[in-house]
């Protein structure tokens, strides 16, 4: 597993777009390292990373997973999910954060309502693209990605890729590299 993590991080450092074929929950530590590689220290103001999850539970789990390492690094994180306090989430974003973790619909709503600045963005990550697209969230992802500055784009896929997903990834990411999680031996 360490070899997969190291190879993935090395691939991302060498380029700006990466597709990872892997289980989401089993690789939270890899995703944590990807985030902290792109956002190594705190800065004032605009978010420098957005992680879009397929559902509220995944977003909450990943946010909780990042709590301890972010505290050590003095980084801030805002959780933006459907079942949450909208006014509180909006206020949290207003005061600035390093990383936004949430669902496509709510992050998109907050982006257009609050107009948080994504000009400083270093990382745009989609956890479980297959599910995000199956849930009908393609439009929300498109609206956010149209405004992106030049930044690292990471897509995590959990299933065998369908042709329409391949076309979408090409249009969204341009040239990209792919790495596949090795199968576990029983």
mmCIF file with all atom_site columns, N, CA and C in Angstrom, residues 24 26 30 41 50 56 59 83 90 122 127 140 144 180 185:
data_model
loop_
_atom_site.group_PDB
_atom_site.id
_atom_site.type_symbol
_atom_site.label_atom_id
_atom_site.label_alt_id
_atom_site.label_comp_id
_atom_site.label_asym_id
_atom_site.label_entity_id
_atom_site.label_seq_id
_atom_site.pdbx_PDB_ins_code
_atom_site.Cartn_x
_atom_site.Cartn_y
_atom_site.Cartn_z
_atom_site.occupancy
_atom_site.B_iso_or_equiv
_atom_site.pdbx_formal_charge
_atom_site.auth_seq_id
_atom_site.auth_comp_id
_atom_site.auth_asym_id
_atom_site.auth_atom_id
_atom_site.pdbx_PDB_model_num
ATOM 1  N N  . UNK A 1 24  ? -12.584 4.766   -1.877  1.00 0.00 ? 24  UNK A N  1
ATOM 2  C CA . UNK A 1 24  ? -12.471 6.081   -1.249  1.00 0.00 ? 24  UNK A CA 1
ATOM 3  C C  . UNK A 1 24  ? -12.108 5.970   0.228   1.00 0.00 ? 24  UNK A C  1
ATOM 4  N N  . UNK A 1 26  ? -10.995 3.581   2.114   1.00 0.00 ? 26  UNK A N  1
ATOM 5  C CA . UNK A 1 26  ? -9.754  2.869   2.434   1.00 0.00 ? 26  UNK A CA 1
ATOM 6  C C  . UNK A 1 26  ? -8.511  3.707   2.147   1.00 0.00 ? 26  UNK A C  1
ATOM 7  N N  . UNK A 1 30  ? -4.119  8.531   2.017   1.00 0.00 ? 30  UNK A N  1
ATOM 8  C CA . UNK A 1 30  ? -3.507  8.994   0.769   1.00 0.00 ? 30  UNK A CA 1
ATOM 9  C C  . UNK A 1 30  ? -4.069  10.359  0.388   1.00 0.00 ? 30  UNK A C  1
ATOM 10 N N  . UNK A 1 41  ? 0.825   24.836  4.337   1.00 0.00 ? 41  UNK A N  1
ATOM 11 C CA . UNK A 1 41  ? 0.823   25.771  5.467   1.00 0.00 ? 41  UNK A CA 1
ATOM 12 C C  . UNK A 1 41  ? -0.351  26.733  5.361   1.00 0.00 ? 41  UNK A C  1
ATOM 13 N N  . UNK A 1 50  ? -10.536 22.381  -2.755  1.00 0.00 ? 50  UNK A N  1
ATOM 14 C CA . UNK A 1 50  ? -11.939 21.957  -2.691  1.00 0.00 ? 50  UNK A CA 1
ATOM 15 C C  . UNK A 1 50  ? -11.960 20.450  -2.915  1.00 0.00 ? 50  UNK A C  1
ATOM 16 N N  . UNK A 1 56  ? -23.181 13.349  1.870   1.00 0.00 ? 56  UNK A N  1
ATOM 17 C CA . UNK A 1 56  ? -22.912 13.992  3.161   1.00 0.00 ? 56  UNK A CA 1
ATOM 18 C C  . UNK A 1 56  ? -22.033 13.132  4.058   1.00 0.00 ? 56  UNK A C  1
ATOM 19 N N  . UNK A 1 59  ? -18.400 13.089  3.056   1.00 0.00 ? 59  UNK A N  1
ATOM 20 C CA . UNK A 1 59  ? -17.818 14.404  3.356   1.00 0.00 ? 59  UNK A CA 1
ATOM 21 C C  . UNK A 1 59  ? -17.551 14.549  4.853   1.00 0.00 ? 59  UNK A C  1
ATOM 22 N N  . UNK A 1 83  ? -27.207 18.502  4.555   1.00 0.00 ? 83  UNK A N  1
ATOM 23 C CA . UNK A 1 83  ? -27.903 18.494  5.840   1.00 0.00 ? 83  UNK A CA 1
ATOM 24 C C  . UNK A 1 83  ? -27.047 19.230  6.863   1.00 0.00 ? 83  UNK A C  1
ATOM 25 N N  . UNK A 1 90  ? -22.242 29.396  5.450   1.00 0.00 ? 90  UNK A N  1
ATOM 26 C CA . UNK A 1 90  ? -21.943 30.615  4.693   1.00 0.00 ? 90  UNK A CA 1
ATOM 27 C C  . UNK A 1 90  ? -21.023 31.535  5.489   1.00 0.00 ? 90  UNK A C  1
ATOM 28 N N  . UNK A 1 122 ? -5.376  25.586  -5.268  1.00 0.00 ? 122 UNK A N  1
ATOM 29 C CA . UNK A 1 122 ? -4.235  24.741  -5.646  1.00 0.00 ? 122 UNK A CA 1
ATOM 30 C C  . UNK A 1 122 ? -4.677  23.308  -5.949  1.00 0.00 ? 122 UNK A C  1
ATOM 31 N N  . UNK A 1 127 ? -14.093 13.014  -5.069  1.00 0.00 ? 127 UNK A N  1
ATOM 32 C CA . UNK A 1 127 ? -14.052 11.672  -4.489  1.00 0.00 ? 127 UNK A CA 1
ATOM 33 C C  . UNK A 1 127 ? -15.272 10.890  -4.959  1.00 0.00 ? 127 UNK A C  1
ATOM 34 N N  . UNK A 1 140 ? -23.441 20.698  -11.479 1.00 0.00 ? 140 UNK A N  1
ATOM 35 C CA . UNK A 1 140 ? -22.807 21.423  -10.372 1.00 0.00 ? 140 UNK A CA 1
ATOM 36 C C  . UNK A 1 140 ? -21.285 21.374  -10.487 1.00 0.00 ? 140 UNK A C  1
ATOM 37 N N  . UNK A 1 144 ? -18.639 24.656  -11.239 1.00 0.00 ? 144 UNK A N  1
ATOM 38 C CA . UNK A 1 144 ? -17.459 24.957  -10.420 1.00 0.00 ? 144 UNK A CA 1
ATOM 39 C C  . UNK A 1 144 ? -16.179 24.868  -11.239 1.00 0.00 ? 144 UNK A C  1
ATOM 40 N N  . UNK A 1 180 ? -3.928  2.970   -10.714 1.00 0.00 ? 180 UNK A N  1
ATOM 41 C CA . UNK A 1 180 ? -4.933  2.042   -10.193 1.00 0.00 ? 180 UNK A CA 1
ATOM 42 C C  . UNK A 1 180 ? -4.424  1.398   -8.910  1.00 0.00 ? 180 UNK A C  1
ATOM 43 N N  . UNK A 1 185 ? -4.374  -9.048  -1.828  1.00 0.00 ? 185 UNK A N  1
ATOM 44 C CA . UNK A 1 185 ? -4.307  -10.510 -1.797  1.00 0.00 ? 185 UNK A CA 1
ATOM 45 C C  . UNK A 1 185 ? -4.908  -11.002 -0.496  1.00 0.00 ? 185 UNK A C  1
#
